[in-house]
Coordinates of C-alpha atoms and ligand atoms in Angstrom, one line a residue:
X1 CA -10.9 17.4 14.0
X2 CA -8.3 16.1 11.5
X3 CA -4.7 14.5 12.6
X4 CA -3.0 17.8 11.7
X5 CA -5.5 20.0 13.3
X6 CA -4.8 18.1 16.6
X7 CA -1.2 18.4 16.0
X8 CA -1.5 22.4 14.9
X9 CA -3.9 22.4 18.3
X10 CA -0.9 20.7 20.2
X11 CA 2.0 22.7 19.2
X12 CA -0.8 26.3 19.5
X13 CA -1.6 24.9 22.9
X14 CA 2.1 24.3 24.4
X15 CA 1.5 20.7 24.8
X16 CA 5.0 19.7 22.8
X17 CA 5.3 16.1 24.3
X18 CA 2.2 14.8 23.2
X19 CA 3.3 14.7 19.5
X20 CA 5.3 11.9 20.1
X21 CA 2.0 10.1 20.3
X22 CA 0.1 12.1 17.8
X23 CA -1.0 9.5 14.7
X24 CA 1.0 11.0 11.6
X25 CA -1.5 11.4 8.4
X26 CA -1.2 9.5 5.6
X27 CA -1.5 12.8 3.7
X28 CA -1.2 16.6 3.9
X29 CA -1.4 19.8 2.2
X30 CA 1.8 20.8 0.2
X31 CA 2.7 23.3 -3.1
X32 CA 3.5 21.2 -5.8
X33 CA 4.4 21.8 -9.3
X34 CA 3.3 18.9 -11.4
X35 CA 5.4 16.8 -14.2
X36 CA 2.6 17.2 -17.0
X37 CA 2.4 21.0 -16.8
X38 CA 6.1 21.2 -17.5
X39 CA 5.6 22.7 -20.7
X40 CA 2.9 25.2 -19.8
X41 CA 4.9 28.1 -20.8
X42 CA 6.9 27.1 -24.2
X43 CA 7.7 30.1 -25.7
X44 CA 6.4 32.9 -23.1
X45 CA 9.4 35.7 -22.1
X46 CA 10.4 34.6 -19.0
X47 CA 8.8 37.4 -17.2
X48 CA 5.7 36.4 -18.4
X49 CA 5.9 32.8 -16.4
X50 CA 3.3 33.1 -14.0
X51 CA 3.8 31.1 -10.7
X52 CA 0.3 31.5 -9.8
X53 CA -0.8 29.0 -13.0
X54 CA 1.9 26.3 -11.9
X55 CA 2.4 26.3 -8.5
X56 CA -0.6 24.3 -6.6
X57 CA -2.0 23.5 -3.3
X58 CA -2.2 19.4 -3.3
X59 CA -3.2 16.7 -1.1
X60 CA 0.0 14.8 -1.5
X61 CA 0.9 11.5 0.6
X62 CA 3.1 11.6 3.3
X63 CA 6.5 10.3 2.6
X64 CA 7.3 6.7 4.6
X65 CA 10.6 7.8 7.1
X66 CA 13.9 6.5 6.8
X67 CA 17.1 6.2 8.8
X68 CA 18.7 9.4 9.8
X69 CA 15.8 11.6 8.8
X70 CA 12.8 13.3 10.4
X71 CA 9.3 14.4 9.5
X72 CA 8.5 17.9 10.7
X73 CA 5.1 19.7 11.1
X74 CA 5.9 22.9 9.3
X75 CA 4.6 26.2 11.0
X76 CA 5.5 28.5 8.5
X77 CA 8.1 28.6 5.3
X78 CA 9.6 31.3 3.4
X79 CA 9.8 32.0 -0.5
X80 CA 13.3 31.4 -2.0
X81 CA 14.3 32.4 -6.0
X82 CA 15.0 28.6 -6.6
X83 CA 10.7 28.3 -6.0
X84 CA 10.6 30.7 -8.9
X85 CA 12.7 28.9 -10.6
X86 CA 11.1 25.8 -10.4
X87 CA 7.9 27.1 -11.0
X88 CA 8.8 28.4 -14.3
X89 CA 10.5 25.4 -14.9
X90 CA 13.6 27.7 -15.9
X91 CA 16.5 26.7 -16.2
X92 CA 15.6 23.1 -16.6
X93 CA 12.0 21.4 -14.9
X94 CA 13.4 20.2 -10.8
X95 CA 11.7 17.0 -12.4
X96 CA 15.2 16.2 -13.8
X97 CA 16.9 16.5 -10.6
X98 CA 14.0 14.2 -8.9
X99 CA 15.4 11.8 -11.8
X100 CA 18.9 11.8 -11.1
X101 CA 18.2 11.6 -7.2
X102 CA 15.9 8.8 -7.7
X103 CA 18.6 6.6 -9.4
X104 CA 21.2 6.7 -6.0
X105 CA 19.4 4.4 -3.8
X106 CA 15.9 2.9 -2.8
X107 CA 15.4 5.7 -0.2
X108 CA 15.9 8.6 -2.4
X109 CA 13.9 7.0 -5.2
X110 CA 10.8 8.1 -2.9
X111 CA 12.0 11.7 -4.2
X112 CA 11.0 10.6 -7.7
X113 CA 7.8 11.6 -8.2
X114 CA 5.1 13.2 -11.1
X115 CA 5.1 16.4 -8.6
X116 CA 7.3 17.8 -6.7
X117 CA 6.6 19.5 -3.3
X118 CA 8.9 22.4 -3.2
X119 CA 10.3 24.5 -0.5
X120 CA 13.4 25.0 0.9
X121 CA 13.0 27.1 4.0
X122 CA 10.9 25.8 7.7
X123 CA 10.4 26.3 11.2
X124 CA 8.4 23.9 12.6
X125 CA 8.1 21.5 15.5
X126 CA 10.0 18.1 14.9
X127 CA 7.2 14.8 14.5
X128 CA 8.9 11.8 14.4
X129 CA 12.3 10.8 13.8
X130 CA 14.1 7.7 11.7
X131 CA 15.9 4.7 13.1
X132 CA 19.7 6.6 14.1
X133 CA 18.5 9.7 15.1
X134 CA 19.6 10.7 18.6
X135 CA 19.8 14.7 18.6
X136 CA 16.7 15.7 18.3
X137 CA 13.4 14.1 18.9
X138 CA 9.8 14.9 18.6
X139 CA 8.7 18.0 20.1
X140 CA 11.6 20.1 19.8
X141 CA 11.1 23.1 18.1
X142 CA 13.2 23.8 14.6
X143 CA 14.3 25.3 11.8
X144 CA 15.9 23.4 8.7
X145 CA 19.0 24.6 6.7
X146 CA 18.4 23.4 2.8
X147 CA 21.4 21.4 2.8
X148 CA 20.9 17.4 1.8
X149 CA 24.1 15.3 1.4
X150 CA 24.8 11.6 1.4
X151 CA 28.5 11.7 2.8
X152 CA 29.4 8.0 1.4
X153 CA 32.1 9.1 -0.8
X154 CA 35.7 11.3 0.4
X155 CA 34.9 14.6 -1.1
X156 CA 32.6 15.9 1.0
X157 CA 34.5 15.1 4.4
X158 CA 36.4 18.7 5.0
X159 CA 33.4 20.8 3.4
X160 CA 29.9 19.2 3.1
X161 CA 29.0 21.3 0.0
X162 CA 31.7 19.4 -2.0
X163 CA 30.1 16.2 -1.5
X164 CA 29.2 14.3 -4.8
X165 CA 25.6 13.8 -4.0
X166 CA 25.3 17.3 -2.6
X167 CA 21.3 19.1 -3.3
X168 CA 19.3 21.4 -2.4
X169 CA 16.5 20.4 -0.4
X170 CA 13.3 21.5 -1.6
X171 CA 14.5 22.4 -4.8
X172 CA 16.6 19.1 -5.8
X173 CA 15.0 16.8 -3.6
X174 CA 11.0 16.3 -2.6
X175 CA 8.8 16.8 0.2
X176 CA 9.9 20.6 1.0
X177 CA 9.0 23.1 3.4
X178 CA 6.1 24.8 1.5
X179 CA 3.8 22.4 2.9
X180 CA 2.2 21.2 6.2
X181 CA 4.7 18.5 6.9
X182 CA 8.2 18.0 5.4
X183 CA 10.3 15.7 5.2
X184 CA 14.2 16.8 6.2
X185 CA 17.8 14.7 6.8
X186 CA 18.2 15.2 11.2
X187 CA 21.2 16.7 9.8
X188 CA 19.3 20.2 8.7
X189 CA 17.8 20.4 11.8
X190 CA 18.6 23.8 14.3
X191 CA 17.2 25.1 16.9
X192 CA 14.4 27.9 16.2
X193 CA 15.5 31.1 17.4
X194 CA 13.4 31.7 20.4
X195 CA 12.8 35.7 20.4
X196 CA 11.0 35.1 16.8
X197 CA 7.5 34.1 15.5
X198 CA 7.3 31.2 13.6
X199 CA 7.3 33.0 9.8
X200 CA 9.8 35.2 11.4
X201 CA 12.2 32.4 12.3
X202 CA 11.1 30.5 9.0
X203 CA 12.2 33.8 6.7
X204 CA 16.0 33.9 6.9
X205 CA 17.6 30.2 6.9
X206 CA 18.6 29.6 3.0
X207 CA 19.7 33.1 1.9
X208 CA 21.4 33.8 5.7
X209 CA 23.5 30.6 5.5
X210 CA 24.1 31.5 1.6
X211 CA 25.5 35.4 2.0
X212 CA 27.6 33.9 5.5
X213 CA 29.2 31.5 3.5
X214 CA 29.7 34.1 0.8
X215 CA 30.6 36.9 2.3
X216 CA 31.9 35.9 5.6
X217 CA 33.4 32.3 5.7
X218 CA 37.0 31.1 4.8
X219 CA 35.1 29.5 1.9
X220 CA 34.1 32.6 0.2
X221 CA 34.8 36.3 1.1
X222 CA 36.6 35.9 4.6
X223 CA 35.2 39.4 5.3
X224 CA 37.5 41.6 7.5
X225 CA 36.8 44.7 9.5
X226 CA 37.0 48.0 7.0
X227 CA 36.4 45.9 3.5
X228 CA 34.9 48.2 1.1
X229 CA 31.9 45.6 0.0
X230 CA 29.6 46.1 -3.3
X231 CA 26.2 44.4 -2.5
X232 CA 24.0 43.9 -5.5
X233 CA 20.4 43.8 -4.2
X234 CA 21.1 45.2 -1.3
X235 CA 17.8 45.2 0.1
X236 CA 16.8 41.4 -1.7
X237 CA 17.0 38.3 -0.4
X238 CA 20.6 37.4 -0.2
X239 CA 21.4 41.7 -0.5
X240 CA 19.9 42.1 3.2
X241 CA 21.8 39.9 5.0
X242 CA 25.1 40.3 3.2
X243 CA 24.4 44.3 4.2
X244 CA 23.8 43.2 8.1
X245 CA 26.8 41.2 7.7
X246 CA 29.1 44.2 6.5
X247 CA 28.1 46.2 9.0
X248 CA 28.5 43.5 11.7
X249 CA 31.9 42.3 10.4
X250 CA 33.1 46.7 10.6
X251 CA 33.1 46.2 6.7
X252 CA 31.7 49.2 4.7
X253 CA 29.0 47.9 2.5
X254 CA 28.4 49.9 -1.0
X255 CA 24.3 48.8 -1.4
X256 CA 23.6 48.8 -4.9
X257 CA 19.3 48.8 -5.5
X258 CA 16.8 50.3 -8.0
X259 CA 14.5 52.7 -5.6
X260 CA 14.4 55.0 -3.2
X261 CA 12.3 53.1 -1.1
X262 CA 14.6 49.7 -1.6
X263 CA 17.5 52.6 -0.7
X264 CA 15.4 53.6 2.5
X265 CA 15.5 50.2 3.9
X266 CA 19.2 50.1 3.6
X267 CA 19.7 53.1 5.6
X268 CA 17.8 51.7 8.5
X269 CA 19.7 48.4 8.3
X270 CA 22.9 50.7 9.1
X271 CA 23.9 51.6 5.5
X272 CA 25.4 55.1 4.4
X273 CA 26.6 54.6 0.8
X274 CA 24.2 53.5 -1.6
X275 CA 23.3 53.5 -5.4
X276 CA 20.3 53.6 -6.6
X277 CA 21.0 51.7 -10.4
X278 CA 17.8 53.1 -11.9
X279 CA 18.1 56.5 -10.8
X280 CA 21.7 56.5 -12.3
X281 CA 20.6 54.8 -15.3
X282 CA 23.5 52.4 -15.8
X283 CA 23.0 50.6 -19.4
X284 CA 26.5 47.8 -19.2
X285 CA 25.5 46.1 -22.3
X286 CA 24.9 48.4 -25.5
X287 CA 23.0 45.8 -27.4
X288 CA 22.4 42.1 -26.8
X289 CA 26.2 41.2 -27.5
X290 CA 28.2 43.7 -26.7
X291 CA 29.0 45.7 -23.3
X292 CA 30.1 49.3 -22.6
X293 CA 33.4 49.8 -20.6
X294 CA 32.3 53.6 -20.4
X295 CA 29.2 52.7 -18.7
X296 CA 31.7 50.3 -15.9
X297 CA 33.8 53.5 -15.9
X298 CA 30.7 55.6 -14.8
X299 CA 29.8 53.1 -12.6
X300 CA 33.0 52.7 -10.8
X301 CA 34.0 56.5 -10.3
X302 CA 30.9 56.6 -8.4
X303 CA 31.4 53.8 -6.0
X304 CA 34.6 55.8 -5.8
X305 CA 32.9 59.2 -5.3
X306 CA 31.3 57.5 -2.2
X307 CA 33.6 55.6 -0.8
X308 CA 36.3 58.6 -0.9
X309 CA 38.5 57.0 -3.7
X310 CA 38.3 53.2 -2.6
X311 CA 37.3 50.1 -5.2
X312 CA 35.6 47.7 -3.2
X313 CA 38.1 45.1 -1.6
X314 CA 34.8 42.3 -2.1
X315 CA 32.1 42.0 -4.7
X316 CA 28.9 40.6 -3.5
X317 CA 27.9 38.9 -6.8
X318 CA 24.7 37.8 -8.2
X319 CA 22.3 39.3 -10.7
X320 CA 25.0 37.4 -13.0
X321 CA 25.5 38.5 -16.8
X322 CA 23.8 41.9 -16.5
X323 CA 26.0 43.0 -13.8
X324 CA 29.5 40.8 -13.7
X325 CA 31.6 43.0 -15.9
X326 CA 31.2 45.9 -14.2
X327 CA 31.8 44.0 -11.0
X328 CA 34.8 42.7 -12.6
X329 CA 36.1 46.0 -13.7
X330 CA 35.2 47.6 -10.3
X331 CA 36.8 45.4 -7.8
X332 CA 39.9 46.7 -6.4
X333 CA 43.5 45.1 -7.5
X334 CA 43.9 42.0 -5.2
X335 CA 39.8 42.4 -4.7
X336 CA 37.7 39.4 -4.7
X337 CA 34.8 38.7 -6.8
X338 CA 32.2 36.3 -5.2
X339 CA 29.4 34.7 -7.0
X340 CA 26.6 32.7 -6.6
X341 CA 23.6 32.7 -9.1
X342 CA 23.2 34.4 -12.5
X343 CA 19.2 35.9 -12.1
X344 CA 19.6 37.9 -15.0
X345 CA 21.9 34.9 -16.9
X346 CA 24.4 32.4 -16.4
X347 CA 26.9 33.2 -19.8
X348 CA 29.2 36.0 -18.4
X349 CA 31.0 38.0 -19.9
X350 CA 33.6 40.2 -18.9
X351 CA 37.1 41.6 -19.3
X352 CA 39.7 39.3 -18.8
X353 CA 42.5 42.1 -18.7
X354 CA 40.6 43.7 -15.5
X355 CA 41.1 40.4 -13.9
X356 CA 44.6 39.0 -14.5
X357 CA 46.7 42.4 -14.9
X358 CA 44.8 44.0 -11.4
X359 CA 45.5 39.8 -9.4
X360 CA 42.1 39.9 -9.3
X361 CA 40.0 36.5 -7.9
X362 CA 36.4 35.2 -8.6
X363 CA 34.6 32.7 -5.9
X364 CA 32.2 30.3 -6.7
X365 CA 30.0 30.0 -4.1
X366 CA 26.9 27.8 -3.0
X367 CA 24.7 27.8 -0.2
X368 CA 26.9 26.4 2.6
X369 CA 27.6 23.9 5.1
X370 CA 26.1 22.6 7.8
X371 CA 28.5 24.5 10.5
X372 CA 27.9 27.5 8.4
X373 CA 24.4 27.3 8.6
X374 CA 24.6 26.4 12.4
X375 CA 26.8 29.6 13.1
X376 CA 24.1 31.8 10.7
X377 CA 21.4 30.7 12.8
X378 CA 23.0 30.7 16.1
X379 CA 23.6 35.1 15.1
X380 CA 20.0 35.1 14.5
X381 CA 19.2 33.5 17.7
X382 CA 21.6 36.2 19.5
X383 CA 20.0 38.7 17.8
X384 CA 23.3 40.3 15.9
X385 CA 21.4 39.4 12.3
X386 CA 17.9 39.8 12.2
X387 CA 15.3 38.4 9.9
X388 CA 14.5 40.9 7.2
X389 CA 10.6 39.3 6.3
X390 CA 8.3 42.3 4.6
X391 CA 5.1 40.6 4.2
X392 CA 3.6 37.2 4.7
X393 CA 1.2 34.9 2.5
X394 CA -1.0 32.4 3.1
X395 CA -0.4 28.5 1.6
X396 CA -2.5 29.0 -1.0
X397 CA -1.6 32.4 -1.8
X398 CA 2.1 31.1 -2.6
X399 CA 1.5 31.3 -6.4
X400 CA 1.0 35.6 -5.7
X401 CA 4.2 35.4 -3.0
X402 CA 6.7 33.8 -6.2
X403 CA 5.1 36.2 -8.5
X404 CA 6.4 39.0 -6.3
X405 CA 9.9 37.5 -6.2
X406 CA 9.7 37.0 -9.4
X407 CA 8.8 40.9 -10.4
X408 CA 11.2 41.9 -8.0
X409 CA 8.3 43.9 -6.4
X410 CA 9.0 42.7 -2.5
X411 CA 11.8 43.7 -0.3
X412 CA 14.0 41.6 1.7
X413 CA 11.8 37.9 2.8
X414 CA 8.5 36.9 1.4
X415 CA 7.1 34.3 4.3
X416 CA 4.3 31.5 3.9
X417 CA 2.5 30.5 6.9
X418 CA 1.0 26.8 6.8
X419 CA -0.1 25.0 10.2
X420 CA 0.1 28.6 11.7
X421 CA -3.4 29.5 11.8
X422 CA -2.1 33.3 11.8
X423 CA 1.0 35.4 12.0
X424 CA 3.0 36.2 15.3
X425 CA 2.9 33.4 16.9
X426 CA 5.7 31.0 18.2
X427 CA 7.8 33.6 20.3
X428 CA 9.2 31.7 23.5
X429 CA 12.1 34.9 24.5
X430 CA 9.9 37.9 24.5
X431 CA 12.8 39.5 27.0
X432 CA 15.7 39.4 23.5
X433 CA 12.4 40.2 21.4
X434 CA 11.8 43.1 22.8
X435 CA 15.6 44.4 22.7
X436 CA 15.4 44.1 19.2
X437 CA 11.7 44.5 18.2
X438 CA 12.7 47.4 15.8
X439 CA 15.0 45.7 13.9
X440 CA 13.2 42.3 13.7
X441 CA 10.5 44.7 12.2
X442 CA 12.8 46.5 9.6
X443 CA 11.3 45.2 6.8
X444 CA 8.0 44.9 7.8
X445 CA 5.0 46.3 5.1
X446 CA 8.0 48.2 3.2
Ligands
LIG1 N1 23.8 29.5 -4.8 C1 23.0 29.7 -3.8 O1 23.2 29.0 -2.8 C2 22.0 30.7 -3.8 C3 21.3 31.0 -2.6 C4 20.3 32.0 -2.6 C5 20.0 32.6 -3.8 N2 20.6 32.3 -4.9 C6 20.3 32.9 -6.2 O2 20.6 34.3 -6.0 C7 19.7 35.1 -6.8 C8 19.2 36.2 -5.9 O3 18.4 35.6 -4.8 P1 17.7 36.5 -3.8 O4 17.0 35.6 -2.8 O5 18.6 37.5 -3.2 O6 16.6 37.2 -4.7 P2 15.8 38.6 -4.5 O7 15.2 38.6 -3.2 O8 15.0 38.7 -5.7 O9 17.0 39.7 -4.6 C9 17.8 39.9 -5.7 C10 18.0 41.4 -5.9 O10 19.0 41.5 -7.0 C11 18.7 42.7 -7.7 N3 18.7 42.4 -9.1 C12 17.9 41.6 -9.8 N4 18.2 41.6 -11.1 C13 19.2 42.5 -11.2 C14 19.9 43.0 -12.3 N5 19.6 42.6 -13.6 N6 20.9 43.9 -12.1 C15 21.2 44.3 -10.9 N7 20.5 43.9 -9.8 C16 19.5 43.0 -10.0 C17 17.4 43.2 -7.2 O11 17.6 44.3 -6.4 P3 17.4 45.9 -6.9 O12 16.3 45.8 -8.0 O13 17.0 46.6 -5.7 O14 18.7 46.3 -7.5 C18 16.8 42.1 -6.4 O15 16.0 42.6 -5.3 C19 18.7 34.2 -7.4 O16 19.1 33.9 -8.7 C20 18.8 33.0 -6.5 O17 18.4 31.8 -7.2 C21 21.6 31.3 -5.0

């Protein structure tokens, strides 16, 4: 038996407090891209990037701990857009941020490395923990929130995400959560939500914390009961929990998706007006450079046509350039505009005269902090959000799990398992599982 089967064996068999004296292995299993295959794809569409050549399953060493961070054995992950990203090396290789991390300190030039182990979402079961660490300790059961700061400087004292040194684990920093151990600041640590399996609990975590802050926080939306909400991929990543969160926060969500089936699943979230974008056949941009107010027109009489006359109050923002004038044009006066990514591309463009004449506001918004995180995942451990987690992969199938992100042919989460030896395992509160076994199951083979 190998160290990590007897640690999988452990955490499978309920024996939590013998991990504390487990030997940690010098090495494990993790999905890497590497620094010499950066170029792989020069001058392919970037559809045509194909996750399955880049991303790869390697014995990679296991990272020496420091202070104030802990080493988790990773039950199961989840797939996020930044993996696609990174494994298409679009916008720029993650090598670069491995660079720029590397130069702060000795500790996080252990990030800087020829591969790069990405992954930004976990549950898991807490290893060991660094010199400083008094919160958790090993054996506890977890999740990790994606959010890695340094905190040294003022900036980041009222809201973490403004600190100077603020990354995205997994993505802008090593050792992620794609892997059989991964390496995490104690600060991302939260308690797994009890009523779910591991890949269950594993699924939500970076796109939850993203659409609360976005939607629902003083720091992006500040949601209130009867908002009129346009969701963009409404039954996506980000789309499914910014849908739950309308509905939870007495908002009325306007799901915007491109199938009937993708329109299905928004219904049994709770969802009553919905627009399908392919079945309408919306075409914003005539040609490369220029857009079509008509089509934005179109577009908005029939959020109106829905909604009984109303312009959404909140735009849940981001497919990016495709999408942002219309969402521009089809926020109400006063409305906000909330973005944060540009799938489709990062140069907007839309009409300023919509903006300033109608008091109009955009938000910038990014992941969020670590109290928004913890008050995410404490709704999923109360079971008022649920995990939205269609179909699950093995490690070494995550080059066929980013390809389906990256086609836009899942719905909602994409999990990974990797100590997990199989799927629905980990539950602790069967009692709050079973209240909302439905719902946990919303997604599930859709
Ligand atoms: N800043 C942050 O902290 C943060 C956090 C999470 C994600 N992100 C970014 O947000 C984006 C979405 O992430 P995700 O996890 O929600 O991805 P996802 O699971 O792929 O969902 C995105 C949805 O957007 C819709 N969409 C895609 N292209 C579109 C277009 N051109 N026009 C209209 N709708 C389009 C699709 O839904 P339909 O086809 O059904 O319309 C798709 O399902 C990614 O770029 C990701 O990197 C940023």
């Amino acid at each position: 038996m190998t160290q990590l089967d007897e640690i999988r064996q452990a955490i499978l068999n309920d024996d939590l407090d013998a991990l504390a004296g487990l030997p940690v292995p010098d090495s494990y299993r993790g999905v890497t891209v590497r620094a010499d295959e950066v170029g792989m794809f020069e001058g392919l569409p970037s559809q045509d990037k194909d996750p399955r050549r880049s991303l790869h399953v390697d014995d990679v060493p296991t990272p020496e701990l420091g202070p104030g961070e802990a080493l988790v054995a990773v039950m199961a992950s989840a797939i996020n857009y930044n993996t696609v990203w990174t494994s298409i090396f679009e916008p720029i290789p993650t090598f670069k941020f491995l660079e720029r991390y590397g130069r702060i300190s000795p500790l996080s030039k252990r990030h800087d490395l020829p591969y790069h182990v990405v992954g930004s979402d976990l549950s898991g079961v807490v290893l060991r923990t660094g010199a400083g660490v008094h919160n958790w300790k090993p054996g506890e059961e977890v999740v990790a929130h994606c959010l890695n700061v340094e905190l040294e400087g003022p900036d980041g004292h009222n809201d973490t995400m403004l600190d100077t040194e603020q990354r995205i684990w997994g993505f802008e920093t090593n050792f992620g959560g794609l892997a059989e151990i991964a390496l995490v600041k104690a600060n991302q640590l939260m308690p797994k939500p009890a009523h779910l399996t591991w890949e269950e609990a594993a699924s939500p975590g970076l796109v939850n914390s993203t659409a609360y802050r976005q939607l629902v926080s003083r720091n992006g939306a500040d949601l209130k009961q009867g908002d009129v909400v346009l969701i963009w991929g409404a039954s996506g990543g980000l789309g499914s929990y910014a849908t739950q969160y309308a509905l939870n926060g007495g908002a009325i969500p306007v799901c915007v998706v491109s199938s009937p089936e993708k329109a299905e699943i928004c219904r049994k979230l709770g969802a009553e007006l919905i627009i399908d974008r392919n079945a309408e056949g919306y075409r914003f941009w005539k040609d490369e450079h220029e857009q079509d107010p008509r089509e934005w027109q179109r577009f908005g009489a029939k959020i109106r046509e829905l909604t009984g006359g109303e312009d959404p109050d909140i735009v849940f923002e981001h497919p990016g350039r495709e999408t942002f004038g219309a969402s521009v044009y089809a926020a109400r006066k006063g409305g906000t505009i909330v973005t944060c990514a540009s799938t489709s591309g990062y140069l907007h463009q839309y009409d300023n005269r919509y903006l300033w004449m109608n008091l109009k506001r955009i938000i910038g918004s990014h992941f969020a902090n670590y109290r928004e995180s913890w008050e995410a995942n404490r709704l999923i451990a109360k079971g008022l959000i649920h995990p939205t987690l269609s179909r699950t992969y093995s490690l070494e199938d995550t080059g066929q799990a980013a390809l389906d992100v990256h086609r836009n042919a899942h719905q909602g989460k994409v999990g990974v398992l990797a100590l997990a030896p199989e799927e629905g395992l980990g539950v602790r509160d069967e009692q709050l599982r079973a209240k909302h076994l439905d719902a946990i199951n919303a997604f599930r083979g859709a």
